[in-house]
Coordinates of C-alpha atoms and ligand atoms in Angstrom, one line a residue:
M26 CA 64.4 81.7 100.2
R27 CA 63.9 85.1 98.7
D28 CA 65.7 86.2 95.6
F29 CA 66.5 89.4 97.4
E30 CA 64.6 92.2 98.8
A31 CA 63.5 95.0 96.6
N32 CA 62.7 97.8 99.0
G33 CA 64.3 100.2 96.6
L34 CA 66.4 101.9 99.2
S35 CA 70.0 103.1 98.5
G36 CA 72.8 102.0 100.7
A37 CA 72.7 105.3 102.6
E38 CA 68.9 105.2 103.1
E39 CA 69.2 101.6 104.3
T40 CA 71.8 102.7 106.9
K41 CA 69.4 105.4 108.2
L42 CA 66.5 102.9 108.3
Q43 CA 68.7 100.4 110.3
Y44 CA 69.6 103.2 112.9
E45 CA 65.8 103.6 113.4
Y46 CA 65.5 100.0 114.2
I47 CA 68.4 100.3 116.5
E48 CA 66.6 103.0 118.5
K49 CA 63.5 100.8 118.6
A50 CA 65.5 97.7 119.8
K51 CA 67.0 100.0 122.5
K52 CA 63.6 100.6 123.9
Y53 CA 62.7 96.8 123.9
V54 CA 66.0 96.1 125.7
S55 CA 65.6 98.7 128.4
Q56 CA 62.0 97.6 129.0
K57 CA 63.3 94.0 129.6
E58 CA 66.1 95.4 131.8
K59 CA 63.5 97.0 134.0
E60 CA 61.4 93.8 134.2
L61 CA 64.4 91.7 135.2
G62 CA 66.2 94.3 137.3
R63 CA 69.5 93.7 135.6
K64 CA 71.5 94.3 132.4
L65 CA 70.8 91.9 129.4
T66 CA 73.9 89.8 128.3
C67 CA 74.9 88.6 124.8
Y68 CA 77.4 86.1 123.3
V69 CA 78.5 86.0 119.6
K70 CA 80.2 82.7 118.6
T71 CA 82.1 82.8 115.3
F72 CA 82.9 79.8 113.1
G73 CA 84.9 80.0 109.9
C74 CA 87.1 82.5 108.3
Q75 CA 88.3 86.1 108.8
M76 CA 85.2 87.4 106.9
N77 CA 82.9 85.8 109.4
A78 CA 85.0 87.2 112.2
R79 CA 84.5 90.7 110.8
D80 CA 80.8 90.1 110.4
S81 CA 80.6 89.0 114.1
E82 CA 82.2 92.4 115.0
K83 CA 79.3 94.1 113.2
L84 CA 76.7 91.9 115.0
L85 CA 78.3 92.7 118.3
G86 CA 78.4 96.4 117.4
I87 CA 74.7 96.5 117.1
L88 CA 74.1 94.4 120.2
N89 CA 76.3 96.8 122.3
E90 CA 74.6 99.8 120.8
I91 CA 71.1 98.6 121.8
G92 CA 72.3 97.8 125.4
Y93 CA 73.4 94.2 125.6
V94 CA 76.6 93.5 127.6
E95 CA 79.0 90.9 126.2
T96 CA 79.7 87.7 128.2
E97 CA 82.3 85.0 127.9
D98 CA 80.0 82.0 127.1
E99 CA 76.6 80.8 126.2
H100 CA 75.1 81.6 129.6
A101 CA 73.6 84.7 128.1
D102 CA 70.2 86.3 127.2
F103 CA 71.1 86.5 123.6
V104 CA 73.3 83.9 121.8
I105 CA 74.1 84.1 118.2
Y106 CA 76.2 81.6 116.2
N107 CA 77.7 83.0 113.0
T108 CA 78.3 79.8 111.1
C109 CA 80.6 78.3 108.5
T110 CA 79.9 75.5 106.0
V111 CA 83.1 75.3 104.0
R112 CA 83.7 71.7 105.3
E113 CA 81.2 69.2 106.8
N114 CA 82.9 69.3 110.2
A115 CA 82.2 73.0 110.4
N116 CA 78.5 72.2 110.2
N117 CA 78.7 69.4 112.7
K118 CA 80.2 71.7 115.4
V119 CA 77.2 73.9 115.2
Y120 CA 74.6 71.1 115.6
G121 CA 76.6 69.8 118.5
R122 CA 76.5 73.1 120.3
L123 CA 72.8 73.7 119.5
G124 CA 72.1 70.6 121.7
Y125 CA 73.6 72.4 124.7
L126 CA 71.7 75.6 124.0
S127 CA 68.3 74.0 124.3
N128 CA 69.2 73.1 127.9
Y129 CA 70.3 76.6 128.7
K130 CA 67.1 78.0 127.3
K131 CA 65.1 75.7 129.6
K132 CA 66.8 77.4 132.5
N133 CA 66.5 80.9 131.1
P134 CA 63.1 81.5 129.4
H135 CA 64.2 85.0 128.4
M136 CA 67.0 83.6 126.3
M137 CA 66.9 84.3 122.6
I138 CA 68.9 82.2 120.1
A139 CA 69.9 83.4 116.6
L140 CA 71.8 81.6 113.8
C141 CA 73.3 83.4 110.8
G142 CA 76.3 83.0 108.4
C143 CA 77.1 80.7 105.5
M144 CA 75.5 77.5 106.8
M145 CA 72.1 79.3 106.8
Q146 CA 72.3 79.8 103.1
E147 CA 71.8 76.1 102.6
P148 CA 68.0 75.3 102.4
E149 CA 68.5 71.8 103.8
V150 CA 70.1 73.3 107.0
V151 CA 67.3 75.7 107.5
E152 CA 64.7 72.8 107.0
K153 CA 66.6 70.7 109.6
I154 CA 66.6 73.6 112.1
R155 CA 62.9 74.3 111.6
K156 CA 62.2 70.7 112.3
S157 CA 64.6 69.6 115.0
Y158 CA 65.7 72.8 116.7
R159 CA 62.5 74.7 117.2
F160 CA 63.8 76.6 120.1
V161 CA 65.8 78.8 117.8
N162 CA 64.3 82.4 117.6
L163 CA 65.9 83.9 114.5
I164 CA 67.6 82.7 111.3
F165 CA 69.1 84.9 108.7
G166 CA 71.9 84.6 106.1
T167 CA 75.0 86.3 104.7
H168 CA 73.2 88.7 102.4
N169 CA 70.9 90.4 104.8
I170 CA 73.3 90.7 107.8
Y171 CA 73.0 94.5 107.6
K172 CA 69.4 94.1 108.6
F173 CA 70.3 92.5 112.0
A174 CA 68.7 95.4 114.0
E175 CA 65.5 95.1 112.0
L176 CA 65.4 91.3 112.3
L177 CA 66.1 91.5 116.0
C178 CA 63.1 93.8 116.5
R179 CA 60.9 91.4 114.5
S180 CA 62.1 88.5 116.6
M181 CA 61.4 90.4 119.9
E182 CA 57.9 91.1 118.7
S183 CA 57.2 87.5 117.8
D184 CA 56.8 84.2 119.6
S185 CA 57.6 82.1 116.6
M186 CA 60.8 81.4 114.7
I187 CA 61.7 84.2 112.2
V188 CA 63.5 83.0 109.1
D189 CA 64.8 85.5 106.5
I190 CA 67.2 84.2 103.9
W191 CA 68.1 85.8 100.5
K192 CA 69.7 84.1 97.6
D193 CA 72.0 87.2 96.8
T194 CA 72.2 90.9 97.1
D195 CA 73.6 93.8 95.1
K196 CA 73.7 96.2 98.1
I197 CA 76.6 97.2 100.2
V198 CA 75.5 99.0 103.4
E199 CA 78.1 101.2 105.0
D200 CA 78.5 102.9 108.4
L201 CA 76.7 100.5 110.8
P202 CA 78.1 100.1 114.4
V203 CA 81.1 97.8 114.9
Q204 CA 82.7 96.4 118.0
R205 CA 86.3 95.3 117.4
K206 CA 87.8 92.3 119.1
Y207 CA 91.3 94.0 119.1
S208 CA 91.8 97.7 119.8
F209 CA 94.9 98.0 117.6
K210 CA 94.1 95.8 114.6
S211 CA 91.1 95.2 112.4
G212 CA 89.8 93.4 109.3
V213 CA 88.4 95.6 106.6
N214 CA 86.2 94.1 103.9
I215 CA 87.2 95.3 100.5
M216 CA 84.9 92.9 98.6
F217 CA 82.2 90.4 99.2
G218 CA 81.2 87.1 97.5
C219 CA 83.2 85.0 95.0
N220 CA 82.8 84.4 91.3
N221 CA 85.4 81.6 90.9
F222 CA 83.4 78.5 91.5
C223 CA 86.3 76.2 92.3
S224 CA 84.6 72.9 91.7
Y225 CA 85.0 71.7 95.4
C226 CA 83.9 74.9 97.1
I227 CA 80.6 76.0 98.5
V228 CA 81.5 79.6 99.1
P229 CA 80.2 81.1 95.9
Y230 CA 76.8 79.5 96.6
V231 CA 76.5 80.9 100.1
R232 CA 78.3 84.3 99.7
G233 CA 76.9 85.3 96.4
R234 CA 78.4 87.2 93.5
E235 CA 81.6 89.3 93.8
R236 CA 81.0 92.9 94.9
S237 CA 83.8 95.4 95.6
R238 CA 83.5 98.3 97.9
E239 CA 84.3 101.8 96.6
P240 CA 88.0 102.8 97.3
K241 CA 86.9 106.0 99.0
D242 CA 84.7 104.1 101.5
I243 CA 87.5 101.7 102.3
I244 CA 90.0 104.5 102.8
R245 CA 87.5 106.5 104.9
E246 CA 87.0 103.4 107.1
I247 CA 90.7 102.8 107.6
E248 CA 91.3 106.4 108.4
S249 CA 88.7 106.4 111.1
L250 CA 90.1 103.1 112.4
V251 CA 93.6 104.6 112.6
A252 CA 92.0 107.6 114.4
D253 CA 90.6 105.1 116.9
G254 CA 94.0 103.5 117.6
V255 CA 94.3 100.8 114.8
C256 CA 97.8 100.3 113.5
E257 CA 97.3 97.1 111.5
V258 CA 94.6 96.3 108.9
M259 CA 93.8 93.1 107.2
L260 CA 92.1 93.7 103.8
L261 CA 89.5 91.0 103.4
G262 CA 88.1 89.3 100.3
Q263 CA 87.7 85.7 98.9
N264 CA 90.0 86.7 96.0
V265 CA 91.5 90.2 96.7
N266 CA 93.5 90.0 93.4
S267 CA 90.2 90.5 91.5
Y268 CA 89.2 93.6 93.6
G269 CA 87.7 96.5 91.8
K270 CA 87.1 94.9 88.4
N271 CA 83.3 95.5 88.5
L272 CA 83.3 99.0 90.0
E273 CA 81.8 101.8 87.9
H274 CA 85.4 103.2 87.7
P275 CA 87.6 100.1 87.9
V276 CA 90.5 100.1 90.3
T277 CA 93.1 97.3 90.7
F278 CA 94.1 95.7 94.0
A279 CA 97.6 97.0 93.5
E280 CA 96.2 100.6 93.2
L281 CA 94.1 100.2 96.2
L282 CA 97.2 98.9 98.2
R283 CA 99.2 102.0 97.2
E284 CA 96.4 104.2 98.4
V285 CA 96.1 102.4 101.7
N286 CA 99.8 102.6 102.1
K287 CA 99.6 106.4 102.2
I288 CA 97.4 106.5 105.2
E289 CA 99.3 108.3 107.9
G290 CA 99.5 106.5 111.3
L291 CA 98.8 103.1 109.7
K292 CA 101.8 100.7 110.3
R293 CA 101.0 97.4 108.9
I294 CA 98.8 96.1 106.0
R295 CA 97.9 92.5 105.5
F296 CA 95.4 91.0 103.0
M297 CA 93.7 87.8 102.4
T298 CA 93.2 85.8 100.1
S299 CA 95.2 86.0 97.0
H300 CA 94.1 83.7 94.1
P301 CA 97.2 82.7 92.0
K302 CA 95.3 83.1 88.7
D303 CA 94.9 86.9 89.3
L304 CA 98.1 87.8 90.9
S305 CA 99.6 90.6 88.7
D306 CA 103.2 91.8 88.3
D307 CA 101.9 95.1 89.4
L308 CA 100.7 93.7 92.7
I309 CA 104.1 92.2 93.3
L310 CA 105.7 95.6 92.5
A311 CA 103.2 97.4 94.9
M312 CA 104.0 94.9 97.7
K313 CA 107.7 95.6 97.2
E314 CA 107.3 99.4 97.1
C315 CA 104.7 99.8 99.9
D316 CA 106.6 99.9 103.2
K317 CA 103.6 99.1 105.3
V318 CA 102.6 95.9 103.5
C319 CA 103.7 92.9 105.5
K320 CA 106.2 90.4 104.1
H321 CA 103.7 87.6 103.9
M322 CA 101.7 86.2 101.1
H323 CA 99.0 83.5 101.5
L324 CA 98.8 81.8 98.2
P325 CA 96.5 78.8 98.2
L326 CA 97.8 75.9 96.1
Q327 CA 95.0 73.4 96.6
S328 CA 96.8 70.8 94.5
G329 CA 100.2 70.5 92.8
S330 CA 98.7 68.3 90.0
S331 CA 98.0 70.3 86.9
R332 CA 95.4 67.6 85.9
L333 CA 93.5 68.1 89.1
L334 CA 93.9 71.9 89.1
K335 CA 92.0 71.9 85.9
I336 CA 89.2 69.8 87.2
M337 CA 89.1 72.0 90.3
N338 CA 88.6 75.0 88.0
R339 CA 91.5 76.9 89.5
H340 CA 92.8 78.4 86.1
Y341 CA 96.5 77.8 86.8
D342 CA 98.8 74.8 86.5
K343 CA 101.8 73.5 88.5
E344 CA 104.4 75.3 86.3
Q345 CA 102.5 78.7 86.5
Y346 CA 102.2 78.4 90.2
L347 CA 105.9 77.7 90.6
A348 CA 106.8 80.5 88.3
L349 CA 104.7 82.9 90.4
V350 CA 106.5 81.8 93.6
K351 CA 109.8 82.4 91.8
K352 CA 108.8 85.9 90.8
L353 CA 107.6 86.8 94.3
R354 CA 110.8 85.5 95.9
E355 CA 113.0 87.4 93.4
A356 CA 111.1 90.7 94.1
I357 CA 110.8 90.3 97.8
P358 CA 113.5 87.8 99.0
D359 CA 112.4 87.6 102.6
I360 CA 108.6 87.2 102.0
A361 CA 106.9 84.4 104.0
L362 CA 104.7 82.1 101.9
T363 CA 101.8 80.2 103.3
T364 CA 99.2 78.1 101.5
D365 CA 96.0 75.9 101.6
I366 CA 96.1 72.3 100.3
I367 CA 93.2 69.9 99.8
V368 CA 93.9 66.1 100.0
G369 CA 91.5 63.6 98.5
F370 CA 89.8 65.6 95.8
P371 CA 87.7 63.2 93.6
G372 CA 90.0 61.1 91.4
E373 CA 93.2 62.0 93.2
T374 CA 95.9 59.4 92.3
E375 CA 99.2 58.6 93.9
E376 CA 100.7 60.5 91.0
D377 CA 98.6 63.6 91.6
F378 CA 99.4 63.4 95.3
N379 CA 103.1 63.2 94.5
E380 CA 102.8 66.4 92.4
T381 CA 101.5 68.2 95.4
L382 CA 104.3 66.9 97.6
D383 CA 106.8 68.0 95.0
V384 CA 105.4 71.6 95.0
V385 CA 105.5 71.6 98.8
K386 CA 109.2 70.5 98.7
Q387 CA 110.1 73.0 96.0
V388 CA 108.3 76.1 97.5
Q389 CA 109.3 75.4 101.1
Y390 CA 106.2 77.1 102.6
D391 CA 106.6 78.8 106.0
S392 CA 103.3 77.2 106.9
A393 CA 100.4 75.4 105.2
F394 CA 96.8 74.6 106.1
T395 CA 96.1 71.0 105.0
F396 CA 92.5 70.0 104.6
I397 CA 90.8 66.6 103.8
Y398 CA 88.4 67.1 100.9
S399 CA 84.9 67.4 102.1
K400 CA 81.9 66.8 99.8
R401 CA 79.7 69.9 99.7
T402 CA 76.2 69.5 98.3
G403 CA 75.5 71.4 95.1
T404 CA 79.1 71.8 94.0
P405 CA 80.3 70.1 90.8
A406 CA 82.9 67.9 92.7
A407 CA 80.1 66.4 94.9
A408 CA 78.6 64.8 91.9
M409 CA 81.8 63.3 90.7
K410 CA 81.7 59.5 90.8
N411 CA 85.4 58.8 91.7
Q412 CA 85.5 59.9 95.3
V413 CA 88.7 58.6 97.0
D414 CA 88.8 55.9 99.6
P415 CA 89.0 57.6 103.1
D416 CA 91.9 55.4 104.3
E417 CA 94.0 56.3 101.2
V418 CA 93.1 60.0 101.9
K419 CA 94.2 59.7 105.5
R420 CA 97.5 58.1 104.5
H421 CA 98.3 60.9 102.1
F422 CA 97.1 63.5 104.6
D423 CA 99.5 62.2 107.2
I424 CA 102.4 62.2 104.7
L425 CA 101.7 65.7 103.7
L426 CA 101.3 67.0 107.2
K427 CA 104.6 65.6 108.3
E428 CA 106.4 67.1 105.3
V429 CA 104.7 70.5 105.8
Q430 CA 105.6 70.6 109.5
E431 CA 109.2 69.6 108.9
I432 CA 109.6 72.3 106.3
S433 CA 107.9 75.0 108.6
A434 CA 110.2 74.1 111.5
K435 CA 113.3 74.2 109.3
K436 CA 112.2 77.6 107.8
A437 CA 111.4 79.1 111.3
K438 CA 114.8 78.0 112.5
E439 CA 116.5 80.3 109.9
L440 CA 115.4 83.4 111.8
E441 CA 116.6 82.2 115.2
G442 CA 118.9 84.8 116.8
R443 CA 117.7 87.7 114.6
V444 CA 116.3 90.9 116.0
M445 CA 113.0 91.8 114.4
E446 CA 110.0 94.2 114.8
V447 CA 107.1 92.6 116.7
L448 CA 103.7 94.0 117.3
A449 CA 102.6 93.0 120.8
E450 CA 99.1 91.5 120.4
E451 CA 97.9 89.8 123.6
Q452 CA 98.8 88.4 127.0
N453 CA 99.9 84.8 126.7
I454 CA 97.1 82.5 127.7
Q455 CA 99.2 80.0 129.5
D456 CA 101.8 82.3 131.0
A457 CA 100.6 85.7 132.1
S458 CA 104.2 87.0 132.3
L459 CA 104.5 86.7 128.6
I460 CA 103.1 88.8 125.7
T461 CA 102.3 87.2 122.3
G462 CA 103.2 89.2 119.3
R463 CA 103.6 88.8 115.5
L464 CA 106.4 89.5 113.0
S465 CA 105.8 91.2 109.7
N466 CA 105.9 87.6 108.2
N467 CA 103.0 86.6 110.5
S468 CA 105.1 84.3 112.8
V469 CA 104.2 84.3 116.5
V470 CA 106.7 85.3 119.2
H471 CA 106.2 85.1 123.0
F472 CA 108.4 87.4 125.1
P473 CA 108.4 88.7 128.7
G474 CA 106.1 91.8 129.0
T475 CA 103.0 93.4 130.5
P476 CA 99.5 94.0 129.1
D477 CA 100.1 97.8 128.8
M478 CA 102.5 96.9 125.9
I479 CA 99.7 95.6 123.7
G480 CA 99.2 97.4 120.4
K481 CA 102.8 98.7 120.4
F482 CA 105.9 97.7 118.4
Y483 CA 109.1 96.3 119.9
M484 CA 112.4 95.1 118.6
V485 CA 112.7 91.6 119.8
R486 CA 115.6 89.1 119.6
L487 CA 114.2 85.6 118.5
T488 CA 116.2 83.7 121.1
E489 CA 114.7 80.3 120.6
C490 CA 112.7 78.7 117.8
R491 CA 110.2 76.1 119.1
G492 CA 108.9 74.6 115.9
F493 CA 106.6 77.1 114.4
Y494 CA 106.8 79.9 117.1
Y495 CA 109.6 81.8 118.9
L496 CA 110.6 82.7 122.3
G497 CA 112.2 86.2 122.5
E498 CA 113.3 89.1 124.5
I499 CA 113.0 92.9 123.9
V500 CA 116.1 94.6 122.7
E501 CA 114.7 98.1 122.6
D502 CA 111.5 99.9 121.8
A503 CA 110.8 100.1 118.1
Ligands
SAH625 N1 88.9 82.2 98.8 C1 90.0 81.4 99.3 C2 89.6 80.2 100.2 C3 88.4 80.2 101.0 S1 88.1 78.7 101.7 C4 90.8 80.9 98.2 O1 90.4 80.7 97.1 O2 92.0 80.7 98.5 C5 89.6 78.3 102.6 C6 90.2 77.0 102.1 O3 89.3 75.9 102.5 C7 90.4 76.8 100.7 O4 91.6 77.4 100.3 C8 90.5 75.3 100.5 O5 91.8 74.8 100.7 C9 89.6 74.8 101.6 N2 88.4 74.2 101.1 C10 87.4 74.8 100.4 N3 86.4 74.0 100.1 C11 86.8 72.8 100.6 C12 86.2 71.4 100.6 N4 85.1 71.2 100.0 N5 86.9 70.4 101.2 C13 88.1 70.7 101.8 N6 88.6 71.9 101.9 C14 88.0 73.0 101.3
SF4_626 FE1 86.1 78.9 97.1 FE2 87.6 79.2 94.9 FE3 86.1 81.2 95.7 FE4 88.2 80.6 97.1 S1 88.2 81.3 95.0 S2 86.2 81.0 97.9 S3 88.3 78.3 97.0 S4 85.4 79.2 95.0
F3S627 FE1 83.2 79.4 106.0 FE2 81.7 81.1 104.9 FE3 84.2 81.8 105.5 S1 81.7 79.0 104.4 S2 85.2 79.8 105.3 S3 82.6 81.3 106.9 S4 83.0 82.4 103.7

């Protein structure tokens, strides 16, 4: 693993260099097309979070630019897995699918296979792939993803596996091609990496130190997205509340939000993720004042036990978290609150678990992601001796899940009968006569409609609540 590359280029020079590699790769692809007498196909599979999804749009942007045509599955000439390693099962999924890929490659000798993303930042993973999955052509990590075009060229010029992984980077490279999954909404990175080192979490090790993008670059990107038909953006970072602290001219997340809110033509602003320790009063005020900011806050709790929160290195306790929720609800009464909770952190007792349950009951989350603790190599929690008995964890997990689901259903029921603004997002997968859309609070609504409605807003009556989603009907155009 390299520390990181010292080619001395600025971000702008690097962008220029990568466009030269894109031109070179185009030639390789068109040569191959002539040989085969057909277009080359590609498939990008994303594991993990919104940040990875956004990275995949950048990979696809480059693949499109050089001439690949996207396909639906792994029967493609170029397959890339953008991996996640936040929990053990995320890793296992990748190994499982790699097994299939080797068979596909036997049938299509032109096939190229690449792996990138968080899992590749773990040296043991790369070792295992080198040894046991030798048919892989290219491996790179999270820090050098902007060099995809260059690495692709190297890989096309070589018969052996190319591996290029860096420990970290200080560079942010702007203006490379992107191919969005949705025409009307987009993720926008506002920062990369994480400095928090929650004791269970591998993200800071695989994503490197926190780096914020310049506000002007963010605004410029959103303006051009809006000009291209985007009406909703999701501002992305592992801890958006600490945005801008390390910029040459520091800017707060609340200030950024106010600037983004001014962008004409933009309708909805979401963001992810907020760390409770850095959630300022000014941010709450900004959310209240900015009409485009959605009425939704994802505020990971992780545990309700102050004792465990300390060992988790979260920098808040149960009381502070509850006080924050109270403040948010006072300022924005109809705000939806969602969260992440881990069950089975080392040393978790019945008492600790009951504290979590107590917070869940008090806060009444609109929805919650519940995770079983997964031991991640290299994190402080992995070395803790008091790992919890899996049966006990499962018992707690089931109790928590039941509670969370009952509360979600009850909360969702409160909006039944109301008329609310919905952004039409996609055709329903099971029933093509329905359109699936979202409320400002992030809840999903299915209502009769046609694909031409996608990307537009409608006033919809929530006629029936079905647990955590609604059936609705259009009342009038928004
Ligand atoms: N930066 C975000 C979270 C990113 S990871 C934040 O701080 O909120 C998403 C979620 O995965 C976390 O909120 C946590 O609940 C869960 N998670 C992270 N590491 C985990 C582990 N080792 N085992 C189980 N869940 C984990
Ligand atoms: Fe992981 Fe904590 Fe950083 Fe979130 S804030 S990515 S949970 S270390
Ligand atoms: Fe997974 Fe990496 Fe995101 S570990 S959750 S894809 S930052």
